[in-house]
Amino acid sequence: MAGVSTDEAMRRAIALAARGLGTTSPNPVVGCVLLDPDGEIVGEGFHAYAGGPHAEIVALAQAGNRAKGGTAVVTLEPCDHTGRTGPCTHALIQAGIGRVVVAVPDPNPVASGGAGTLRAAGVEVELGVRADEAEAGNIAWLTSMRRGRPYVIWKYAATLDGRSAAEDGTSMWITSEAARTDVHALRATVDAIVVGVGTVLADDPRLTVRNLRDGTLAIRQPLRVVVDSAGRTPGDARVRDAAADTWIATAAEVGTAPDGRVDLSALLTALHRRGIRAVLLEGGPRLAGGFLAAGLVDRVVGYLAPRLLGAGPTALLDAGVRTIGEAIDLEIVDVTQVGPDLRITALPRKRES
């Protein structure tokens, strides 16, 4: 029976890594597949939760002695430091692994250097296999490590003519239950949900991850963040309940931007220090405009309902665009029908300086 190629094994490792989305933060998602010297899969694993065993350790435990002389295929460079768990490099060396194939180097200065340690021990190391695919699956953590701030997803819902509510302010519901269920799945993958105080005052949202059919809460809840320059969030607002932790981020605590509002860059820096690696920006339109104007949005997810209103608030306000030449260009990377609605995912294109 023919063995598995390292390319096929990396595809499997990337799929395994995705199982950890939403539960590993502040750690990355990582998958690992172990091949014996004949190329047969003898162990596999993924990092399931922060503080738990790393993907390589899970795979090595499955493989046992069959890992000796084999190949470890890992989505991220094995760590080379001792934190809540020991260094994976040492475990791979002790298991007698002869070759390590890595998709993406580790940009974290605390944990990087694994490739060098492995090579010094006589282990062959290959970097860059399916790197783009592995990077896409771990983009939130990689972005946070490289930029010192969380990965920001702006999510909005609107009609086909771009309205987020009717002229009288009613907005329940613009999109279908299927789309709203999809939003809760998206919420479950991030560490924090961010809204402006205007959204809290207008809609009194819960900002939790829950089952829409029976209202039950997910075990893990993202941090709820209200950007509230002057501390206007009501004491009885639903974001203040016990369902999840909440931070009312005021200008006095975070820092003040030139316009007198909360400094958004400082806000993200503060969230990063708290271990937040991925943020879902849910509103309102003025806050979204501020994030976009500052170049702080990494992904846009829009839910478009096949409805027309003709009047009412728009999903986005001032984003610093004054002429068509200043428009924020996006690259559409996915279009999916969710019930009767469309979910469009796009990435802001880099602007030429």
Short mmCIF file of C-alpha atoms in Angstrom, two decimals:
data_model
loop_
_atom_site.label_atom_id
_atom_site.label_comp_id
_atom_site.label_asym_id
_atom_site.label_seq_id
_atom_site.Cartn_x
_atom_site.Cartn_y
_atom_site.Cartn_z
CA MET A 1 0.00 0.00 0.00
CA ALA A 2 1.44 3.36 -1.05
CA GLY A 3 2.27 5.84 1.65
CA VAL A 4 0.93 9.37 2.03
CA SER A 5 2.84 12.29 0.52
CA THR A 6 3.86 15.17 2.76
CA ASP A 7 1.59 17.43 0.69
CA GLU A 8 -1.41 15.19 1.42
CA ALA A 9 -0.40 14.97 5.07
CA MET A 10 -0.19 18.76 5.31
CA ARG A 11 -3.68 19.08 3.84
CA ARG A 12 -4.89 16.76 6.59
CA ALA A 13 -2.94 18.69 9.25
CA ILE A 14 -4.56 21.97 8.13
CA ALA A 15 -8.01 20.38 8.42
CA LEU A 16 -7.15 19.13 11.90
CA ALA A 17 -5.94 22.58 12.97
CA ALA A 18 -9.29 24.10 12.05
CA ARG A 19 -10.97 22.03 14.76
CA GLY A 20 -9.35 24.28 17.34
CA LEU A 21 -10.79 27.54 16.00
CA GLY A 22 -12.39 29.50 18.82
CA THR A 23 -10.92 27.46 21.69
CA THR A 24 -7.13 27.86 21.58
CA SER A 25 -6.69 31.60 22.08
CA PRO A 26 -4.33 33.19 22.96
CA ASN A 27 -2.52 30.28 21.31
CA PRO A 28 -2.59 29.48 17.60
CA VAL A 29 -4.49 26.66 15.94
CA VAL A 30 -2.09 23.87 14.96
CA GLY A 31 -2.46 20.46 13.35
CA CYS A 32 0.10 17.67 13.09
CA VAL A 33 0.30 14.40 11.15
CA LEU A 34 3.04 11.82 11.79
CA LEU A 35 4.26 9.49 9.05
CA ASP A 36 6.38 6.42 9.66
CA PRO A 37 9.46 5.81 7.46
CA ASP A 38 7.18 4.11 4.86
CA GLY A 39 4.90 7.15 4.67
CA GLU A 40 1.98 5.62 6.57
CA ILE A 41 0.04 7.81 9.00
CA VAL A 42 0.77 6.61 12.54
CA GLY A 43 -0.44 9.59 14.57
CA GLU A 44 -2.28 12.87 14.26
CA GLY A 45 -3.53 15.62 16.52
CA PHE A 46 -4.48 19.24 16.94
CA HIS A 47 -4.20 21.86 19.67
CA ALA A 48 -7.65 21.85 21.24
CA TYR A 49 -7.44 24.44 24.02
CA ALA A 50 -5.00 26.84 25.65
CA GLY A 51 -2.94 25.04 28.26
CA GLY A 52 -3.68 21.66 26.71
CA PRO A 53 -1.22 19.43 24.86
CA HIS A 54 0.10 20.78 21.58
CA ALA A 55 -0.70 19.06 18.30
CA GLU A 56 2.71 17.40 18.08
CA ILE A 57 2.38 15.90 21.57
CA VAL A 58 -1.06 14.45 20.80
CA ALA A 59 0.23 12.91 17.57
CA LEU A 60 3.34 11.50 19.23
CA ALA A 61 1.23 9.87 21.95
CA GLN A 62 -0.82 8.12 19.25
CA ALA A 63 2.22 6.99 17.29
CA GLY A 64 4.36 5.69 20.13
CA ASN A 65 7.48 3.90 18.87
CA ARG A 66 6.21 3.96 15.29
CA ALA A 67 7.23 7.63 15.05
CA LYS A 68 10.95 6.77 15.19
CA GLY A 69 12.69 7.68 11.96
CA GLY A 70 9.49 9.15 10.59
CA THR A 71 8.26 12.56 9.48
CA ALA A 72 6.24 15.13 11.42
CA VAL A 73 4.04 17.33 9.23
CA VAL A 74 3.01 20.44 11.17
CA THR A 75 1.05 23.54 10.18
CA LEU A 76 3.18 25.86 12.38
CA GLU A 77 6.85 25.69 13.31
CA PRO A 78 7.15 23.59 16.50
CA CYS A 79 7.56 25.72 19.62
CA ASP A 80 10.97 25.94 21.26
CA HIS A 81 10.13 27.25 24.71
CA THR A 82 8.58 26.12 27.97
CA GLY A 83 5.29 27.78 28.87
CA ARG A 84 2.30 25.93 30.27
CA THR A 85 3.63 22.97 28.28
CA GLY A 86 7.14 21.88 27.32
CA PRO A 87 8.87 22.59 24.01
CA CYS A 88 7.60 20.47 21.13
CA THR A 89 11.06 20.48 19.55
CA HIS A 90 12.46 18.43 22.42
CA ALA A 91 9.58 15.95 22.25
CA LEU A 92 10.11 15.44 18.51
CA ILE A 93 13.85 14.95 18.94
CA GLN A 94 13.38 12.50 21.83
CA ALA A 95 10.88 10.51 19.75
CA GLY A 96 13.51 10.05 17.06
CA ILE A 97 11.71 11.99 14.35
CA GLY A 98 14.01 12.23 11.33
CA ARG A 99 12.26 14.95 9.35
CA VAL A 100 9.88 17.82 10.11
CA VAL A 101 7.80 19.48 7.41
CA VAL A 102 6.40 22.90 8.38
CA ALA A 103 3.88 25.11 6.61
CA VAL A 104 4.43 28.47 8.36
CA PRO A 105 7.34 29.75 10.52
CA ASP A 106 6.37 30.91 14.01
CA PRO A 107 6.47 34.75 14.18
CA ASN A 108 6.21 34.79 17.98
CA PRO A 109 9.69 35.73 19.27
CA VAL A 110 9.01 33.88 22.52
CA ALA A 111 8.32 30.52 20.90
CA SER A 112 10.15 30.72 17.56
CA GLY A 113 13.47 29.10 16.72
CA GLY A 114 12.16 25.56 16.57
CA ALA A 115 13.52 24.89 13.10
CA GLY A 116 17.03 25.84 14.19
CA THR A 117 16.89 23.62 17.26
CA LEU A 118 15.69 20.67 15.19
CA ARG A 119 18.40 21.13 12.56
CA ALA A 120 21.06 21.39 15.28
CA ALA A 121 19.90 17.98 16.53
CA GLY A 122 20.28 16.47 13.06
CA VAL A 123 16.61 16.59 12.09
CA GLU A 124 15.87 17.54 8.47
CA VAL A 125 13.50 20.52 8.28
CA GLU A 126 11.46 21.68 5.29
CA LEU A 127 9.50 24.94 5.40
CA GLY A 128 6.70 26.37 3.26
CA VAL A 129 4.57 23.35 2.31
CA ARG A 130 1.00 24.60 1.69
CA ALA A 131 2.01 27.79 3.45
CA ASP A 132 -0.76 29.99 2.02
CA GLU A 133 -3.48 27.53 2.99
CA ALA A 134 -2.10 27.07 6.50
CA GLU A 135 -1.69 30.82 6.94
CA ALA A 136 -5.31 31.43 5.93
CA GLY A 137 -6.49 28.98 8.57
CA ASN A 138 -4.42 30.67 11.28
CA ILE A 139 -4.70 34.24 10.03
CA ALA A 140 -6.10 35.77 13.22
CA TRP A 141 -3.27 34.57 15.43
CA LEU A 142 -0.58 35.29 12.84
CA THR A 143 -1.90 38.82 12.34
CA SER A 144 -1.95 39.47 16.07
CA MET A 145 1.65 38.29 16.44
CA ARG A 146 2.92 40.33 13.51
CA ARG A 147 1.03 43.56 14.22
CA GLY A 148 0.65 43.52 17.98
CA ARG A 149 -3.11 43.86 17.72
CA PRO A 150 -6.06 41.51 17.19
CA TYR A 151 -7.36 40.49 13.78
CA VAL A 152 -10.52 42.54 13.15
CA ILE A 153 -13.57 41.26 11.28
CA TRP A 154 -16.30 43.81 10.53
CA LYS A 155 -19.67 42.10 10.29
CA TYR A 156 -22.79 43.89 9.14
CA ALA A 157 -26.28 43.03 7.90
CA ALA A 158 -28.13 45.12 5.32
CA THR A 159 -30.75 45.11 2.63
CA LEU A 160 -29.70 45.09 -1.02
CA ASP A 161 -29.86 48.88 -1.02
CA GLY A 162 -27.49 49.05 1.95
CA ARG A 163 -29.95 49.86 4.74
CA SER A 164 -29.38 48.47 8.21
CA ALA A 165 -32.79 49.56 9.50
CA ALA A 166 -36.02 51.09 8.27
CA GLU A 167 -36.70 54.83 8.38
CA ASP A 168 -38.49 54.45 11.74
CA GLY A 169 -35.44 52.66 13.19
CA THR A 170 -36.86 49.13 13.22
CA SER A 171 -34.34 46.45 12.24
CA MET A 172 -35.60 43.13 13.66
CA TRP A 173 -34.98 41.41 11.48
CA ILE A 174 -33.17 42.53 8.34
CA THR A 175 -31.82 39.05 7.64
CA SER A 176 -33.20 35.54 8.07
CA GLU A 177 -32.87 33.18 11.01
CA ALA A 178 -30.40 31.15 8.94
CA ALA A 179 -28.14 34.18 8.57
CA ARG A 180 -28.43 35.05 12.25
CA THR A 181 -27.51 31.47 13.17
CA ASP A 182 -24.48 31.80 10.90
CA VAL A 183 -23.48 34.96 12.77
CA HIS A 184 -23.50 33.07 16.05
CA ALA A 185 -21.16 30.48 14.50
CA LEU A 186 -18.89 33.36 13.48
CA ARG A 187 -19.04 34.81 17.00
CA ALA A 188 -17.91 31.46 18.38
CA THR A 189 -14.59 31.74 16.50
CA VAL A 190 -13.50 35.10 18.00
CA ASP A 191 -12.27 36.27 21.39
CA ALA A 192 -14.17 39.55 21.63
CA ILE A 193 -17.27 41.22 20.17
CA VAL A 194 -17.02 45.00 19.83
CA VAL A 195 -19.86 47.51 19.47
CA GLY A 196 -20.28 51.22 20.03
CA VAL A 197 -22.40 52.66 22.81
CA GLY A 198 -24.88 53.89 20.19
CA THR A 199 -25.70 50.28 19.32
CA VAL A 200 -26.19 49.46 23.00
CA LEU A 201 -28.52 52.44 23.50
CA ALA A 202 -30.52 51.72 20.34
CA ASP A 203 -30.76 47.91 20.37
CA ASP A 204 -29.71 46.71 23.85
CA PRO A 205 -27.99 43.61 22.37
CA ARG A 206 -26.83 40.60 24.38
CA LEU A 207 -23.68 40.03 22.28
CA THR A 208 -23.49 36.40 23.33
CA VAL A 209 -23.03 33.12 21.46
CA ARG A 210 -26.23 31.11 21.77
CA ASN A 211 -28.61 28.68 20.14
CA LEU A 212 -31.34 30.79 18.55
CA ARG A 213 -33.94 28.02 18.79
CA ASP A 214 -33.82 27.46 22.54
CA GLY A 215 -31.72 30.40 23.77
CA THR A 216 -29.06 28.26 25.44
CA LEU A 217 -25.65 29.86 25.81
CA ALA A 218 -22.44 28.39 24.48
CA ILE A 219 -19.95 27.25 27.13
CA ARG A 220 -17.28 29.65 25.87
CA GLN A 221 -18.31 33.28 25.48
CA PRO A 222 -16.25 36.05 23.86
CA LEU A 223 -15.46 39.18 25.82
CA ARG A 224 -18.10 41.88 25.16
CA VAL A 225 -16.54 45.29 24.50
CA VAL A 226 -18.55 48.50 24.39
CA VAL A 227 -16.65 51.48 22.95
CA ASP A 228 -18.12 54.23 25.10
CA SER A 229 -16.15 57.48 25.15
CA ALA A 230 -18.08 59.13 27.98
CA GLY A 231 -19.37 56.11 29.91
CA ARG A 232 -23.02 56.29 28.81
CA THR A 233 -23.75 52.54 28.91
CA PRO A 234 -26.84 52.06 31.17
CA GLY A 235 -26.42 50.08 34.34
CA ASP A 236 -29.21 47.72 33.30
CA ALA A 237 -27.98 47.16 29.73
CA ARG A 238 -28.03 43.50 28.73
CA VAL A 239 -24.31 43.58 27.97
CA ARG A 240 -23.79 44.03 31.71
CA ASP A 241 -25.48 40.74 32.65
CA ALA A 242 -23.64 37.66 33.90
CA ALA A 243 -23.78 35.74 30.61
CA ALA A 244 -20.28 36.86 29.62
CA ASP A 245 -17.50 39.20 30.69
CA THR A 246 -17.85 42.81 29.56
CA TRP A 247 -15.47 45.73 29.23
CA ILE A 248 -16.89 49.24 28.92
CA ALA A 249 -13.96 50.90 27.15
CA THR A 250 -13.98 54.63 27.88
CA ALA A 251 -11.71 57.34 26.51
CA ALA A 252 -10.46 58.03 30.03
CA GLU A 253 -9.25 54.45 30.39
CA VAL A 254 -8.07 53.65 26.87
CA GLY A 255 -6.93 57.00 25.53
CA THR A 256 -8.47 59.78 23.50
CA ALA A 257 -8.23 60.21 19.74
CA PRO A 258 -8.00 63.71 18.18
CA ASP A 259 -11.79 63.71 17.67
CA GLY A 260 -12.35 63.18 21.39
CA ARG A 261 -13.51 59.61 20.97
CA VAL A 262 -11.82 56.40 22.12
CA ASP A 263 -8.47 55.86 20.41
CA LEU A 264 -9.17 52.73 18.36
CA SER A 265 -5.51 51.75 17.88
CA ALA A 266 -4.97 51.99 21.63
CA LEU A 267 -8.12 49.94 22.17
CA LEU A 268 -6.79 47.11 20.02
CA THR A 269 -3.41 47.25 21.73
CA ALA A 270 -5.14 46.94 25.10
CA LEU A 271 -7.19 43.99 23.87
CA HIS A 272 -4.05 42.29 22.57
CA ARG A 273 -2.47 42.64 26.00
CA ARG A 274 -5.53 40.85 27.40
CA GLY A 275 -4.85 37.87 25.14
CA ILE A 276 -7.47 38.81 22.54
CA ARG A 277 -6.38 37.59 19.10
CA ALA A 278 -9.58 37.94 17.03
CA VAL A 279 -12.27 40.60 17.26
CA LEU A 280 -15.73 40.75 15.67
CA LEU A 281 -16.80 44.35 15.09
CA GLU A 282 -20.61 44.36 15.00
CA GLY A 283 -21.57 48.01 15.05
CA GLY A 284 -22.59 50.61 14.73
CA PRO A 285 -21.99 52.32 11.42
CA ARG A 286 -20.02 55.22 12.89
CA LEU A 287 -17.65 52.94 14.80
CA ALA A 288 -17.19 50.74 11.72
CA GLY A 289 -16.33 53.84 9.73
CA GLY A 290 -13.72 54.79 12.31
CA PHE A 291 -12.07 51.37 12.15
CA LEU A 292 -12.04 51.40 8.34
CA ALA A 293 -10.70 54.96 8.17
CA ALA A 294 -7.85 53.95 10.48
CA GLY A 295 -7.02 50.87 8.38
CA LEU A 296 -7.86 48.54 11.25
CA VAL A 297 -10.27 46.15 9.50
CA ASP A 298 -8.78 42.91 8.19
CA ARG A 299 -11.91 41.20 6.88
CA VAL A 300 -15.44 42.27 5.98
CA VAL A 301 -18.37 39.88 6.29
CA GLY A 302 -21.63 41.28 4.94
CA TYR A 303 -25.02 39.57 5.16
CA LEU A 304 -27.26 40.95 2.41
CA ALA A 305 -30.99 40.34 2.53
CA PRO A 306 -33.08 40.32 -0.67
CA ARG A 307 -35.12 43.28 0.53
CA LEU A 308 -35.34 46.97 -0.30
CA LEU A 309 -36.17 49.84 2.08
CA GLY A 310 -35.30 52.99 0.13
CA ALA A 311 -34.78 54.98 3.34
CA GLY A 312 -33.28 54.48 6.78
CA PRO A 313 -29.82 54.22 8.34
CA THR A 314 -26.99 52.81 6.28
CA ALA A 315 -24.62 50.08 7.43
CA LEU A 316 -21.60 52.40 7.25
CA LEU A 317 -20.96 56.04 8.03
CA ASP A 318 -17.88 58.24 7.58
CA ALA A 319 -14.91 56.02 6.70
CA GLY A 320 -12.63 58.86 5.69
CA VAL A 321 -13.57 58.68 2.00
CA ARG A 322 -14.13 62.00 0.23
CA THR A 323 -13.73 61.12 -3.46
CA ILE A 324 -14.25 57.99 -5.53
CA GLY A 325 -10.48 57.73 -5.80
CA GLU A 326 -10.30 57.28 -2.03
CA ALA A 327 -12.81 54.42 -1.96
CA ILE A 328 -11.78 51.43 0.14
CA ASP A 329 -11.33 48.67 -2.42
CA LEU A 330 -12.12 45.11 -1.42
CA GLU A 331 -11.23 41.71 -2.81
CA ILE A 332 -14.22 39.35 -2.63
CA VAL A 333 -12.98 35.95 -1.48
CA ASP A 334 -16.26 34.14 -0.86
CA VAL A 335 -19.96 34.43 -1.70
CA THR A 336 -22.28 31.93 0.00
CA GLN A 337 -26.06 31.76 0.11
CA VAL A 338 -27.31 31.42 3.69
CA GLY A 339 -31.03 30.78 3.62
CA PRO A 340 -32.47 33.53 1.41
CA ASP A 341 -29.56 35.86 2.15
CA LEU A 342 -26.05 36.23 0.76
CA ARG A 343 -22.93 36.19 2.90
CA ILE A 344 -20.13 38.08 1.18
CA THR A 345 -16.61 37.88 2.60
CA ALA A 346 -14.04 40.39 1.39
CA LEU A 347 -10.56 41.59 2.27
CA PRO A 348 -9.49 45.25 2.09
CA ARG A 349 -6.86 45.74 -0.58
CA LYS A 350 -3.63 47.40 0.46
CA ARG A 351 -3.54 51.04 -0.57
CA GLU A 352 -0.56 52.31 -2.49
CA SER A 353 1.40 54.85 -0.47
#
